[in-house]
Coordinates of C-alpha atoms in Angstrom, one line a residue:
X14 CA 173.0 111.8 -15.0
X15 CA 174.5 108.3 -15.4
X16 CA 177.7 108.3 -17.3
X17 CA 177.6 106.4 -20.6
X18 CA 180.4 104.0 -19.6
X19 CA 178.2 102.5 -16.8
X20 CA 175.2 102.2 -19.3
X21 CA 177.5 100.2 -21.6
X22 CA 178.9 98.1 -18.7
X23 CA 175.4 97.3 -17.4
X24 CA 174.1 96.4 -20.8
X25 CA 176.9 94.1 -21.8
X26 CA 176.9 92.6 -18.3
X27 CA 173.1 91.8 -18.7
X28 CA 174.0 90.0 -21.9
X29 CA 176.7 87.9 -20.2
X30 CA 174.2 87.2 -17.3
X31 CA 171.5 86.0 -19.7
X32 CA 173.9 83.7 -21.6
X33 CA 175.4 82.2 -18.5
X34 CA 172.0 81.5 -16.9
X35 CA 171.0 79.8 -20.1
X36 CA 174.1 77.5 -19.9
X37 CA 173.6 76.1 -16.4
X38 CA 169.8 76.1 -16.4
X39 CA 170.0 73.6 -19.3
X40 CA 172.4 71.4 -17.5
X41 CA 170.2 70.9 -14.5
X42 CA 166.9 70.7 -16.5
X43 CA 167.9 68.1 -19.1
X44 CA 166.1 65.2 -17.3
X45 CA 162.8 67.1 -17.2
X46 CA 163.3 68.2 -20.8
X47 CA 164.0 64.7 -22.1
X48 CA 161.0 63.4 -20.2
X49 CA 158.8 66.2 -21.6
X50 CA 159.7 65.5 -25.2
X51 CA 159.6 61.7 -24.7
X52 CA 163.2 60.8 -25.3
X53 CA 165.4 58.4 -23.3
X54 CA 168.9 59.9 -23.7
X55 CA 170.6 56.6 -22.9
X56 CA 169.2 54.7 -25.9
X57 CA 171.8 54.4 -28.6
X58 CA 169.7 56.3 -31.1
X59 CA 169.1 59.2 -28.7
X60 CA 172.5 59.7 -27.2
X61 CA 173.4 62.1 -30.0
X62 CA 170.7 64.5 -28.8
X63 CA 172.2 64.6 -25.4
X64 CA 175.7 65.4 -26.8
X65 CA 174.5 68.0 -29.2
X66 CA 172.3 69.8 -26.7
X67 CA 175.2 69.9 -24.2
X68 CA 178.0 70.8 -26.7
X69 CA 176.3 72.2 -29.8
X70 CA 176.1 75.7 -28.3
X71 CA 179.8 75.8 -27.6
X72 CA 180.7 74.5 -31.1
X73 CA 178.6 77.1 -32.9
X74 CA 179.8 80.0 -30.8
X75 CA 183.5 78.9 -31.2
X76 CA 183.0 78.8 -35.0
X77 CA 181.2 82.2 -35.4
X78 CA 183.1 84.4 -32.9
X79 CA 185.9 85.5 -35.2
X80 CA 183.6 86.2 -38.1
X81 CA 181.2 88.2 -36.0
X82 CA 184.1 90.1 -34.4
X83 CA 185.4 91.0 -37.9
X84 CA 181.9 92.1 -39.1
X85 CA 181.6 94.2 -36.0
X86 CA 184.7 96.2 -36.9
X87 CA 183.3 96.8 -40.3
X88 CA 179.6 97.5 -39.6
X89 CA 179.6 98.6 -35.9
X90 CA 179.9 96.7 -32.6
X91 CA 176.8 98.1 -31.0
X92 CA 174.7 97.3 -34.1
X93 CA 175.7 93.7 -34.0
X94 CA 175.5 93.5 -30.2
X95 CA 171.9 94.7 -30.4
X96 CA 171.2 92.1 -33.1
X97 CA 172.7 89.4 -30.8
X98 CA 170.2 90.2 -28.1
X99 CA 167.3 90.0 -30.5
X100 CA 168.4 86.7 -32.1
X101 CA 169.1 85.1 -28.6
X102 CA 165.6 86.1 -27.5
X103 CA 164.0 84.7 -30.7
X104 CA 165.9 81.4 -30.0
X105 CA 164.6 81.3 -26.4
X106 CA 161.0 81.8 -27.6
X107 CA 161.3 79.0 -30.2
X108 CA 162.7 76.7 -27.5
X109 CA 159.8 77.5 -25.2
X110 CA 157.2 76.6 -27.9
X111 CA 159.1 73.5 -29.2
X112 CA 156.1 71.8 -31.0
X113 CA 157.3 68.3 -31.7
X114 CA 157.7 65.1 -29.7
X115 CA 160.4 62.4 -29.7
X116 CA 163.1 62.6 -32.3
X117 CA 161.4 65.6 -34.0
X118 CA 161.5 67.6 -30.7
X119 CA 165.1 66.6 -30.2
X120 CA 166.1 67.9 -33.6
X121 CA 164.1 71.1 -33.0
X122 CA 165.8 71.7 -29.7
X123 CA 169.2 71.4 -31.3
X124 CA 168.2 73.8 -34.1
X125 CA 166.8 76.3 -31.8
X126 CA 169.8 76.1 -29.5
X127 CA 171.9 76.8 -32.6
X128 CA 169.8 80.0 -33.1
X129 CA 170.6 80.9 -29.5
X130 CA 174.2 80.3 -30.1
X131 CA 174.3 82.6 -33.1
X132 CA 172.8 85.4 -30.9
X133 CA 175.3 84.5 -28.1
X134 CA 178.2 84.8 -30.6
X135 CA 177.2 88.4 -31.3
X136 CA 177.0 89.1 -27.6
X137 CA 180.3 87.4 -26.7
X138 CA 182.3 88.8 -29.6
X139 CA 181.4 92.4 -28.8
X140 CA 181.0 92.6 -25.0
X141 CA 184.8 93.0 -24.2
X142 CA 185.2 95.4 -27.2
X143 CA 182.3 97.7 -26.1
X144 CA 183.7 97.8 -22.5
X145 CA 187.1 98.7 -23.9
X146 CA 185.6 101.4 -26.1
X147 CA 183.7 102.9 -23.1
X148 CA 186.3 102.8 -20.3
X149 CA 189.7 104.4 -20.1
X150 CA 192.9 102.4 -19.6
X151 CA 192.9 102.9 -15.9
X152 CA 189.3 101.5 -15.4
X153 CA 189.0 98.7 -17.9
X154 CA 190.3 96.0 -15.5
X155 CA 187.7 96.8 -12.9
X156 CA 185.0 96.9 -15.5
X157 CA 186.0 93.5 -16.9
X158 CA 186.1 92.1 -13.4
X159 CA 182.5 93.2 -12.8
X160 CA 181.5 91.8 -16.2
X161 CA 183.1 88.4 -15.3
X162 CA 181.2 88.3 -12.0
X163 CA 177.9 88.4 -13.9
X164 CA 178.9 85.3 -15.7
X165 CA 179.5 83.3 -12.5
X166 CA 176.4 84.8 -10.8
X167 CA 174.4 83.7 -13.8
X168 CA 175.7 80.2 -13.5
X169 CA 174.5 79.9 -9.9
X170 CA 171.2 81.6 -10.7
X171 CA 170.7 79.1 -13.6
X172 CA 171.2 76.1 -11.3
X173 CA 168.6 77.4 -8.8
X174 CA 166.1 78.5 -11.3
X175 CA 166.5 75.3 -13.3
X176 CA 165.8 73.2 -10.3
X177 CA 162.6 75.2 -9.5
X178 CA 161.2 75.7 -13.0
X179 CA 161.9 72.1 -14.3
X180 CA 159.8 70.7 -11.4
X181 CA 156.9 72.9 -12.7
X182 CA 157.1 72.6 -16.5
X183 CA 160.2 72.0 -18.6
X184 CA 159.2 74.8 -21.1
X185 CA 159.5 77.4 -18.3
X186 CA 163.3 76.7 -18.4
X187 CA 163.5 78.4 -21.8
X188 CA 160.9 81.1 -21.0
X189 CA 163.1 82.6 -18.2
X190 CA 165.5 84.1 -20.9
X191 CA 162.7 85.8 -22.7
X192 CA 162.0 88.8 -20.4
X193 CA 165.8 89.3 -19.9
X194 CA 166.3 89.2 -23.6
X195 CA 163.5 91.6 -24.4
X196 CA 164.7 94.0 -21.7
X197 CA 168.3 93.8 -23.1
X198 CA 167.1 94.2 -26.7
X199 CA 165.1 97.3 -26.0
X200 CA 167.6 98.8 -23.6
X201 CA 170.5 98.2 -26.0
X202 CA 168.7 99.7 -29.0
X203 CA 167.7 102.8 -27.0
X204 CA 170.8 103.5 -24.9
X205 CA 173.9 102.0 -26.5
X206 CA 175.9 104.3 -28.8
X207 CA 178.5 103.2 -31.3
X208 CA 181.7 104.9 -30.1
X209 CA 184.0 102.5 -31.9
X210 CA 186.5 103.4 -34.6
X211 CA 185.3 101.8 -37.8
X212 CA 187.7 99.9 -40.1
X213 CA 186.7 101.8 -43.2
X214 CA 187.1 100.3 -46.7
X215 CA 187.2 96.7 -45.4
X216 CA 185.5 93.8 -47.1
X217 CA 184.3 90.4 -45.8
X218 CA 186.9 87.7 -46.3
X219 CA 184.8 85.0 -47.9
X220 CA 187.6 82.4 -48.5
X221 CA 188.9 82.9 -44.9
X222 CA 185.4 82.5 -43.4
X223 CA 184.6 79.3 -45.4
X224 CA 187.9 77.5 -44.6
X225 CA 188.0 78.6 -41.0
X226 CA 184.3 77.8 -40.2
X227 CA 184.6 74.5 -42.1
X228 CA 187.8 73.4 -40.5
X229 CA 186.9 74.3 -36.9
X230 CA 183.4 72.8 -37.3
X231 CA 184.7 69.5 -38.5
X232 CA 187.3 69.3 -35.7
X233 CA 184.9 70.2 -33.0
X234 CA 182.2 67.8 -34.3
X235 CA 184.9 65.1 -34.5
X236 CA 185.8 65.7 -30.9
X237 CA 182.1 65.5 -29.9
X238 CA 181.4 62.2 -31.7
X239 CA 184.7 60.8 -30.4
X240 CA 182.9 60.6 -27.0
X241 CA 180.2 58.4 -28.4
X242 CA 180.4 54.6 -28.3
X243 CA 181.5 53.0 -31.6
X244 CA 180.8 49.3 -32.1
X245 CA 182.4 47.4 -29.2
X246 CA 184.4 50.4 -28.0
X247 CA 183.2 52.7 -25.3
X248 CA 184.3 55.8 -27.4
X249 CA 184.4 56.7 -31.0
X250 CA 188.1 57.6 -31.6
X251 CA 188.5 54.6 -33.9
X252 CA 185.4 55.6 -35.9
X253 CA 186.6 56.3 -39.5
X254 CA 184.2 59.3 -39.7
X255 CA 185.7 60.8 -36.6
X256 CA 189.2 60.4 -37.8
X257 CA 188.3 61.8 -41.3
X258 CA 186.5 64.7 -39.7
X259 CA 189.4 65.8 -37.6
X260 CA 192.0 65.3 -40.4
X261 CA 190.0 67.2 -43.0
X262 CA 189.3 69.9 -40.4
X263 CA 193.1 70.3 -39.7
X264 CA 193.8 70.4 -43.5
X265 CA 191.2 73.2 -43.9
X266 CA 192.7 75.2 -41.0
X267 CA 196.2 74.9 -42.7
X268 CA 194.6 76.2 -45.9
X269 CA 193.0 79.0 -43.9
X270 CA 196.4 80.1 -42.5
X271 CA 197.8 80.2 -46.1
X272 CA 194.7 82.1 -47.4
X273 CA 194.9 84.7 -44.6
X274 CA 198.5 85.5 -45.6
X275 CA 197.4 86.4 -49.2
X276 CA 194.1 88.2 -48.9
X277 CA 193.9 92.0 -48.6
X278 CA 191.4 92.0 -45.7
X279 CA 191.8 88.9 -43.5
X280 CA 189.2 88.0 -41.0
X281 CA 191.8 86.5 -38.6
X282 CA 194.3 89.3 -38.4
X283 CA 197.6 87.4 -38.0
X284 CA 199.5 90.7 -37.5
X285 CA 197.9 90.9 -34.0
X286 CA 200.1 87.9 -33.0
X287 CA 203.2 90.0 -33.6
X288 CA 202.1 91.9 -30.5
X289 CA 203.4 89.9 -27.5
X290 CA 200.7 91.2 -25.2
X291 CA 198.0 90.0 -27.5
X292 CA 199.6 86.7 -28.4
X293 CA 200.6 85.5 -25.0
X294 CA 197.4 86.6 -23.4
X295 CA 195.1 85.0 -26.0
X296 CA 197.0 81.7 -26.0
X297 CA 197.3 81.7 -22.2
X298 CA 193.5 82.2 -22.0
X299 CA 193.0 79.3 -24.4
X300 CA 195.2 77.0 -22.4
X301 CA 193.5 78.0 -19.2
X302 CA 190.1 77.1 -20.8
X303 CA 191.5 73.7 -21.9
X304 CA 192.5 73.1 -18.3
X305 CA 189.3 74.3 -16.7
X306 CA 186.3 73.6 -19.0
X307 CA 186.3 69.8 -18.7
X308 CA 187.5 69.8 -15.1
X309 CA 184.3 71.6 -14.0
X310 CA 182.2 68.8 -15.5
X311 CA 184.4 66.2 -13.7
X312 CA 183.9 67.9 -10.4
X313 CA 180.1 68.0 -10.9
X314 CA 180.1 64.3 -11.8
X315 CA 182.1 63.6 -8.7
X316 CA 179.5 65.4 -6.6
X317 CA 176.4 64.1 -8.4
X318 CA 177.4 60.6 -9.1
X319 CA 179.4 59.7 -5.9
X320 CA 179.7 62.2 -3.0
X321 CA 176.1 63.5 -2.8
X322 CA 174.3 60.1 -3.1
X323 CA 176.8 58.7 -0.5
X324 CA 175.7 61.5 1.9
X325 CA 172.0 60.8 1.5
X326 CA 170.9 63.0 -1.4
X327 CA 168.4 61.5 -3.9
X328 CA 169.6 61.3 -7.5
X329 CA 166.8 63.6 -8.7
X330 CA 168.1 66.4 -6.4
X331 CA 171.8 66.1 -6.9
X332 CA 172.1 68.4 -10.0
X333 CA 170.7 71.2 -7.8
X334 CA 172.8 70.5 -4.8
X335 CA 176.0 70.1 -6.9
X336 CA 175.5 73.7 -7.9
X337 CA 175.1 74.7 -4.3
X338 CA 178.2 72.8 -3.2
X339 CA 180.3 74.5 -5.8
X340 CA 179.5 78.0 -4.6
X341 CA 182.9 78.3 -2.8
X342 CA 184.6 78.3 -6.2
X343 CA 182.2 81.0 -7.5
X344 CA 182.8 83.0 -4.3
X345 CA 186.6 82.9 -4.8
X346 CA 186.1 84.3 -8.3
X347 CA 183.6 87.0 -7.1
X348 CA 186.0 88.2 -4.4
X349 CA 189.1 88.3 -6.5
X350 CA 187.7 89.1 -10.0
X351 CA 187.1 92.8 -9.5
X352 CA 190.0 93.2 -7.1
X353 CA 192.5 91.7 -9.6
X354 CA 191.0 93.9 -12.4
X355 CA 191.5 97.1 -10.3
X356 CA 195.0 96.1 -9.4
X357 CA 195.9 95.3 -13.0
X358 CA 194.7 98.8 -14.0
X359 CA 197.5 100.2 -11.9
X360 CA 200.3 97.6 -12.2
X361 CA 199.5 95.6 -15.4
X362 CA 198.5 92.0 -15.8
X363 CA 201.7 90.1 -15.8
X364 CA 202.3 89.5 -12.1
X365 CA 198.7 89.1 -10.9
X366 CA 197.5 86.8 -13.8
X367 CA 200.6 84.6 -13.4
X368 CA 200.0 84.3 -9.7
X369 CA 196.4 83.4 -10.5
X370 CA 197.3 80.5 -12.7
X371 CA 199.9 79.2 -10.2
X372 CA 197.4 79.4 -7.3
X373 CA 194.9 77.4 -9.5
X374 CA 197.6 74.8 -10.3
X375 CA 198.3 74.4 -6.6
X376 CA 194.6 73.9 -5.8
X377 CA 194.3 71.3 -8.5
X378 CA 197.3 69.3 -7.2
X379 CA 195.9 69.5 -3.6
X380 CA 192.6 68.1 -4.9
X381 CA 194.4 64.9 -5.9
X382 CA 195.0 64.2 -2.2
X383 CA 191.2 63.7 -1.5
X384 CA 189.5 60.4 -1.6
X385 CA 185.9 60.0 -2.7
X386 CA 184.4 60.3 0.8
X387 CA 186.1 63.6 1.5
X388 CA 185.3 66.1 4.3
X389 CA 183.4 68.9 2.6
X390 CA 185.0 71.7 4.5
X391 CA 188.4 70.8 3.0
X392 CA 186.9 70.4 -0.5
X393 CA 185.2 73.8 -0.2
X394 CA 188.4 75.5 0.8
X395 CA 190.2 74.0 -2.2
X396 CA 187.4 75.1 -4.5
X397 CA 187.6 78.6 -3.1
X398 CA 191.3 78.7 -3.8
X399 CA 190.8 77.4 -7.3
X400 CA 188.1 80.0 -7.9
X401 CA 190.4 82.7 -6.5
X402 CA 193.1 81.7 -8.9
X403 CA 190.7 82.0 -11.8
X404 CA 189.5 85.4 -10.5
X405 CA 193.1 86.6 -10.3
X406 CA 193.7 85.6 -13.9
X407 CA 190.6 86.3 -15.9
X408 CA 189.9 90.1 -15.8
X409 CA 193.6 91.2 -16.0
X410 CA 194.3 88.8 -18.9
X411 CA 191.3 90.0 -21.0
X412 CA 192.1 93.7 -20.1
X413 CA 195.7 93.3 -21.2
X414 CA 194.6 91.7 -24.5
X415 CA 192.1 94.4 -25.3
X416 CA 194.4 97.2 -24.2
X417 CA 197.1 96.1 -26.7
X418 CA 195.1 96.4 -29.9
X419 CA 194.1 99.3 -32.2
X420 CA 190.6 100.7 -31.6
X421 CA 189.5 99.7 -35.1
X422 CA 190.5 96.1 -34.5
X423 CA 188.9 95.6 -31.1
X424 CA 186.0 93.6 -32.5
X425 CA 188.3 91.3 -34.5
X426 CA 190.6 90.9 -31.4
X427 CA 187.7 90.2 -29.1
X428 CA 186.4 87.6 -31.5
X429 CA 189.8 86.0 -31.9
X430 CA 190.3 85.8 -28.1
X431 CA 186.8 84.4 -27.5
X432 CA 187.2 81.8 -30.3
X433 CA 190.5 80.6 -28.8
X434 CA 188.9 80.4 -25.4
X435 CA 185.7 78.6 -26.6
X436 CA 187.7 76.2 -28.7
X437 CA 189.9 75.4 -25.7
X438 CA 186.8 74.8 -23.6
X439 CA 185.3 72.4 -26.2
X440 CA 188.7 70.6 -26.6
X441 CA 188.8 70.4 -22.8
X442 CA 185.6 68.4 -22.8
X443 CA 187.1 65.9 -25.2
X444 CA 190.4 65.7 -23.4
X445 CA 189.0 65.1 -19.9
X446 CA 186.1 62.9 -20.8
X447 CA 188.5 60.7 -22.7
X448 CA 190.9 60.5 -19.7
X449 CA 188.0 59.5 -17.4
X450 CA 186.2 57.2 -19.9
X451 CA 189.4 55.3 -20.8
X452 CA 190.1 54.7 -17.1
X453 CA 186.5 53.7 -16.3
X454 CA 186.3 51.4 -19.3
X455 CA 189.4 49.5 -18.2
X456 CA 188.6 49.4 -14.4
X457 CA 184.8 49.3 -14.1
X458 CA 184.3 45.7 -15.3
X459 CA 186.3 44.3 -12.4
X460 CA 184.9 46.8 -9.9
X461 CA 181.3 45.9 -11.0
X462 CA 182.0 42.1 -10.9
X463 CA 183.3 42.4 -7.3
X464 CA 180.5 44.7 -6.2
X465 CA 177.7 42.6 -7.8
X466 CA 179.1 39.4 -6.1
X467 CA 179.2 41.2 -2.7
X468 CA 175.6 42.4 -3.1
X469 CA 174.3 38.9 -4.0
X470 CA 173.6 39.8 -7.6
X471 CA 176.1 37.4 -9.2
X472 CA 173.6 36.4 -12.0
X473 CA 173.8 40.0 -13.3
X474 CA 177.6 39.9 -13.7
X475 CA 177.7 38.7 -17.4
X476 CA 175.4 41.7 -18.3
X477 CA 176.5 44.5 -16.0
X478 CA 180.2 44.0 -15.8
X479 CA 180.4 45.6 -19.3
X480 CA 178.2 48.6 -18.6
X481 CA 179.1 51.4 -21.2
X482 CA 181.1 54.0 -19.4
X483 CA 179.1 56.8 -21.0
X484 CA 175.9 55.4 -19.6
X485 CA 177.3 55.3 -16.1
X486 CA 178.7 58.8 -16.2
X487 CA 175.9 60.6 -18.0
X488 CA 173.1 59.0 -15.9
X489 CA 174.7 60.4 -12.8
X490 CA 175.4 63.7 -14.4
X491 CA 171.8 64.1 -15.5
X492 CA 170.3 63.2 -12.1
X493 CA 169.1 59.7 -13.1
X494 CA 169.5 56.7 -10.8
X495 CA 172.2 54.8 -12.6
X496 CA 171.1 51.3 -11.7
X497 CA 167.4 52.1 -12.4
X498 CA 168.5 53.4 -15.8
X499 CA 170.7 50.4 -16.5
X500 CA 168.3 47.7 -15.2
X501 CA 165.5 49.5 -17.2
X502 CA 167.0 48.2 -20.4
X503 CA 166.0 44.6 -19.3
X504 CA 162.4 43.3 -18.9
X505 CA 161.4 43.6 -15.2
X506 CA 160.1 40.1 -15.2
X507 CA 163.5 38.8 -16.3
X508 CA 165.4 40.8 -13.6
X509 CA 163.0 39.7 -10.9
X510 CA 163.4 36.1 -12.0
X511 CA 167.2 36.0 -11.4
X512 CA 167.6 38.2 -8.3
X513 CA 165.5 39.0 -5.3
X514 CA 163.6 42.3 -4.7
X515 CA 165.8 43.0 -1.7
X516 CA 168.9 42.8 -3.8
X517 CA 167.3 45.1 -6.4
X518 CA 166.6 47.6 -3.6
X519 CA 170.3 47.4 -2.7
X520 CA 171.5 48.0 -6.2
X521 CA 169.1 50.9 -6.8
X522 CA 169.8 52.5 -3.5
X523 CA 171.9 55.6 -3.0
X524 CA 175.2 54.0 -2.0
X525 CA 175.8 50.9 -4.0
X526 CA 176.6 52.3 -7.4
X527 CA 178.6 55.3 -6.1
X528 CA 180.7 52.9 -3.9
X529 CA 181.3 50.6 -6.9
X530 CA 182.2 53.4 -9.3
X531 CA 184.2 55.6 -6.9
X532 CA 187.7 53.9 -6.8
X533 CA 187.9 53.7 -10.6
X534 CA 186.6 57.2 -11.1
X535 CA 188.8 58.8 -8.5
X536 CA 191.9 57.3 -10.2
X537 CA 190.9 58.9 -13.5
X538 CA 189.9 62.2 -11.8
X539 CA 193.3 62.5 -10.1
X540 CA 195.0 62.1 -13.5
X541 CA 192.6 64.8 -14.9
X542 CA 193.6 67.1 -12.1
X543 CA 197.3 66.6 -12.8
X544 CA 196.8 67.3 -16.5
X545 CA 194.8 70.4 -15.7
X546 CA 197.5 71.6 -13.3
X547 CA 200.1 71.2 -16.0
X548 CA 198.0 73.3 -18.4
X549 CA 197.6 76.0 -15.7
X550 CA 201.4 76.1 -15.3
X551 CA 201.8 76.5 -19.0
X552 CA 199.3 79.3 -18.9
X553 CA 201.3 80.9 -16.0
X554 CA 204.5 80.7 -18.0
X555 CA 202.9 82.4 -21.0
X556 CA 201.4 85.0 -18.7
X557 CA 204.8 85.8 -17.3
X558 CA 206.2 86.2 -20.8
X559 CA 203.6 88.8 -21.8
X560 CA 206.0 91.7 -20.9
X561 CA 205.3 94.9 -19.1
X562 CA 202.0 96.7 -19.3
X563 CA 201.3 97.8 -22.8
X564 CA 198.4 100.1 -23.9
X565 CA 198.0 100.9 -27.6
X566 CA 198.5 104.5 -28.5
X567 CA 195.0 105.5 -29.7
X568 CA 196.1 108.9 -30.8
X569 CA 198.1 107.4 -33.7
X570 CA 195.6 104.7 -34.6
X571 CA 193.9 106.6 -37.4
X572 CA 197.1 107.0 -39.2
X573 CA 198.1 103.4 -38.9
X574 CA 195.5 101.7 -40.9
X575 CA 195.2 98.9 -38.3
X576 CA 198.9 98.3 -38.1
X577 CA 200.5 97.8 -34.7
X578 CA 202.8 100.6 -33.5
X579 CA 204.4 100.9 -30.1
X580 CA 206.1 103.9 -28.5
X581 CA 208.2 102.8 -25.5
X582 CA 207.4 104.8 -22.4
X583 CA 207.1 104.2 -18.7
X584 CA 204.0 106.3 -18.2
X585 CA 200.4 105.4 -18.7
X586 CA 199.4 109.0 -19.3
X587 CA 200.8 108.8 -22.9
X588 CA 198.4 105.8 -23.6
X589 CA 201.3 103.5 -24.2
X590 CA 203.8 101.5 -22.3
X591 CA 206.8 99.5 -23.3
X592 CA 206.9 95.8 -23.5

């Protein structure tokens, strides 16, 4: 008979697999989705749909994770995990049957993605806690590593399925999650058992929920709209609404911290940060997400917008091939994820997770030595090294965090950890897109002027030398031909009247735009790599400061009322170890 721990691992891993497939399948299918609902994402009135479909899921999950984790400690982790599967499946069905067209359909897609994100929050907040409940201290790292592999495998599967299904019918992109969701829902309701220690007598922290959700939502929305053009600026950081949103959000989070210090049952248990293992691991994970989240998008844009077209790939195919060409990074994670988890089960997370972040930082620094027409074998090796560093860090870090907290607070701790990680990832998008957009905004006009003159398209210089940087980047990211997209804003009769068809063919070919964009983009990308490397080094320092292996003494947890207690010892058999 299969041991329950493997049932729990397989079920939670299925949830992670479904959620990760859904993330990348959307990325590669957006052109087909926008064509299917009749929206041009590069029109000023429609660009908001592109941003919200891309980033809305991350914002909602980041906001809800702590609340869901807290509710799970009160009402049961398995119960809410099962509910998450059901909600996610309902969201997928609604996305499949999206009834509207145009702006109506765009709004519906965003709302239905929000429903998916609510379900995803229940899955993400409880997966690590359920695995921790089900496995002993000497097996948790290996189990976390296997769980992490499912996330990366899902990312690759999503890219492949998205490329296939979007070419048939854009609705099938959402349908693929339905059978997985139905299987997971039924399986979890039938097989998962709630083995967690309940936090009895607890109540929902309404003031904390309101101030936290409001503050974090306003900040993340401000960061999202900061990437949108505002008046004559290529970005919206000078938009009074963006500034107000971020400032008010920060004020609400300050109020939240004050509130949490005065309520009897706080949703964000600040006492956990008194535990060095939890505090350093959670903050290191957030900083790592800040360094990696946006960088992955930059690497994909490099491949889709520059390298792949220069090497003969059509713009419509580059989203799929970008996923294929990033497999080495996933391979590095797959190789070292379970291995590092198993090692940390024996030695602790401090050394191996610190080494992982340093390896990642070295890979990022070496990536700055490549030009835009790089040799792929070198690029692949560096991606593998970067993925290996991530694999060495991820499972040991999560395991160390979850090992350090009382059983009755694992849902809260898992939600807090995931919230910090998702917030870091969303902030990363704002940080690195800003770095790249600022550089392109300042350098692209001169680059376009020179390239247009060389191509014999000088009459277009007054119009195209001020191409919005967002249009240039997102058109390549979504698999559109950038110049076809940009020239499409002008009447074809006008374009044909000022330049010859042969020049138009040059401009709309595979190499002209990537060659014009590449020097400016690579300068910005190198800056982004250096910033990410610095963040990885900071995460390594925090990881090194986490102390020796520490496992909470579960035998005394019932008498603690959720308080942290440590008993210094050098042996794991006593379920505790010194800092």
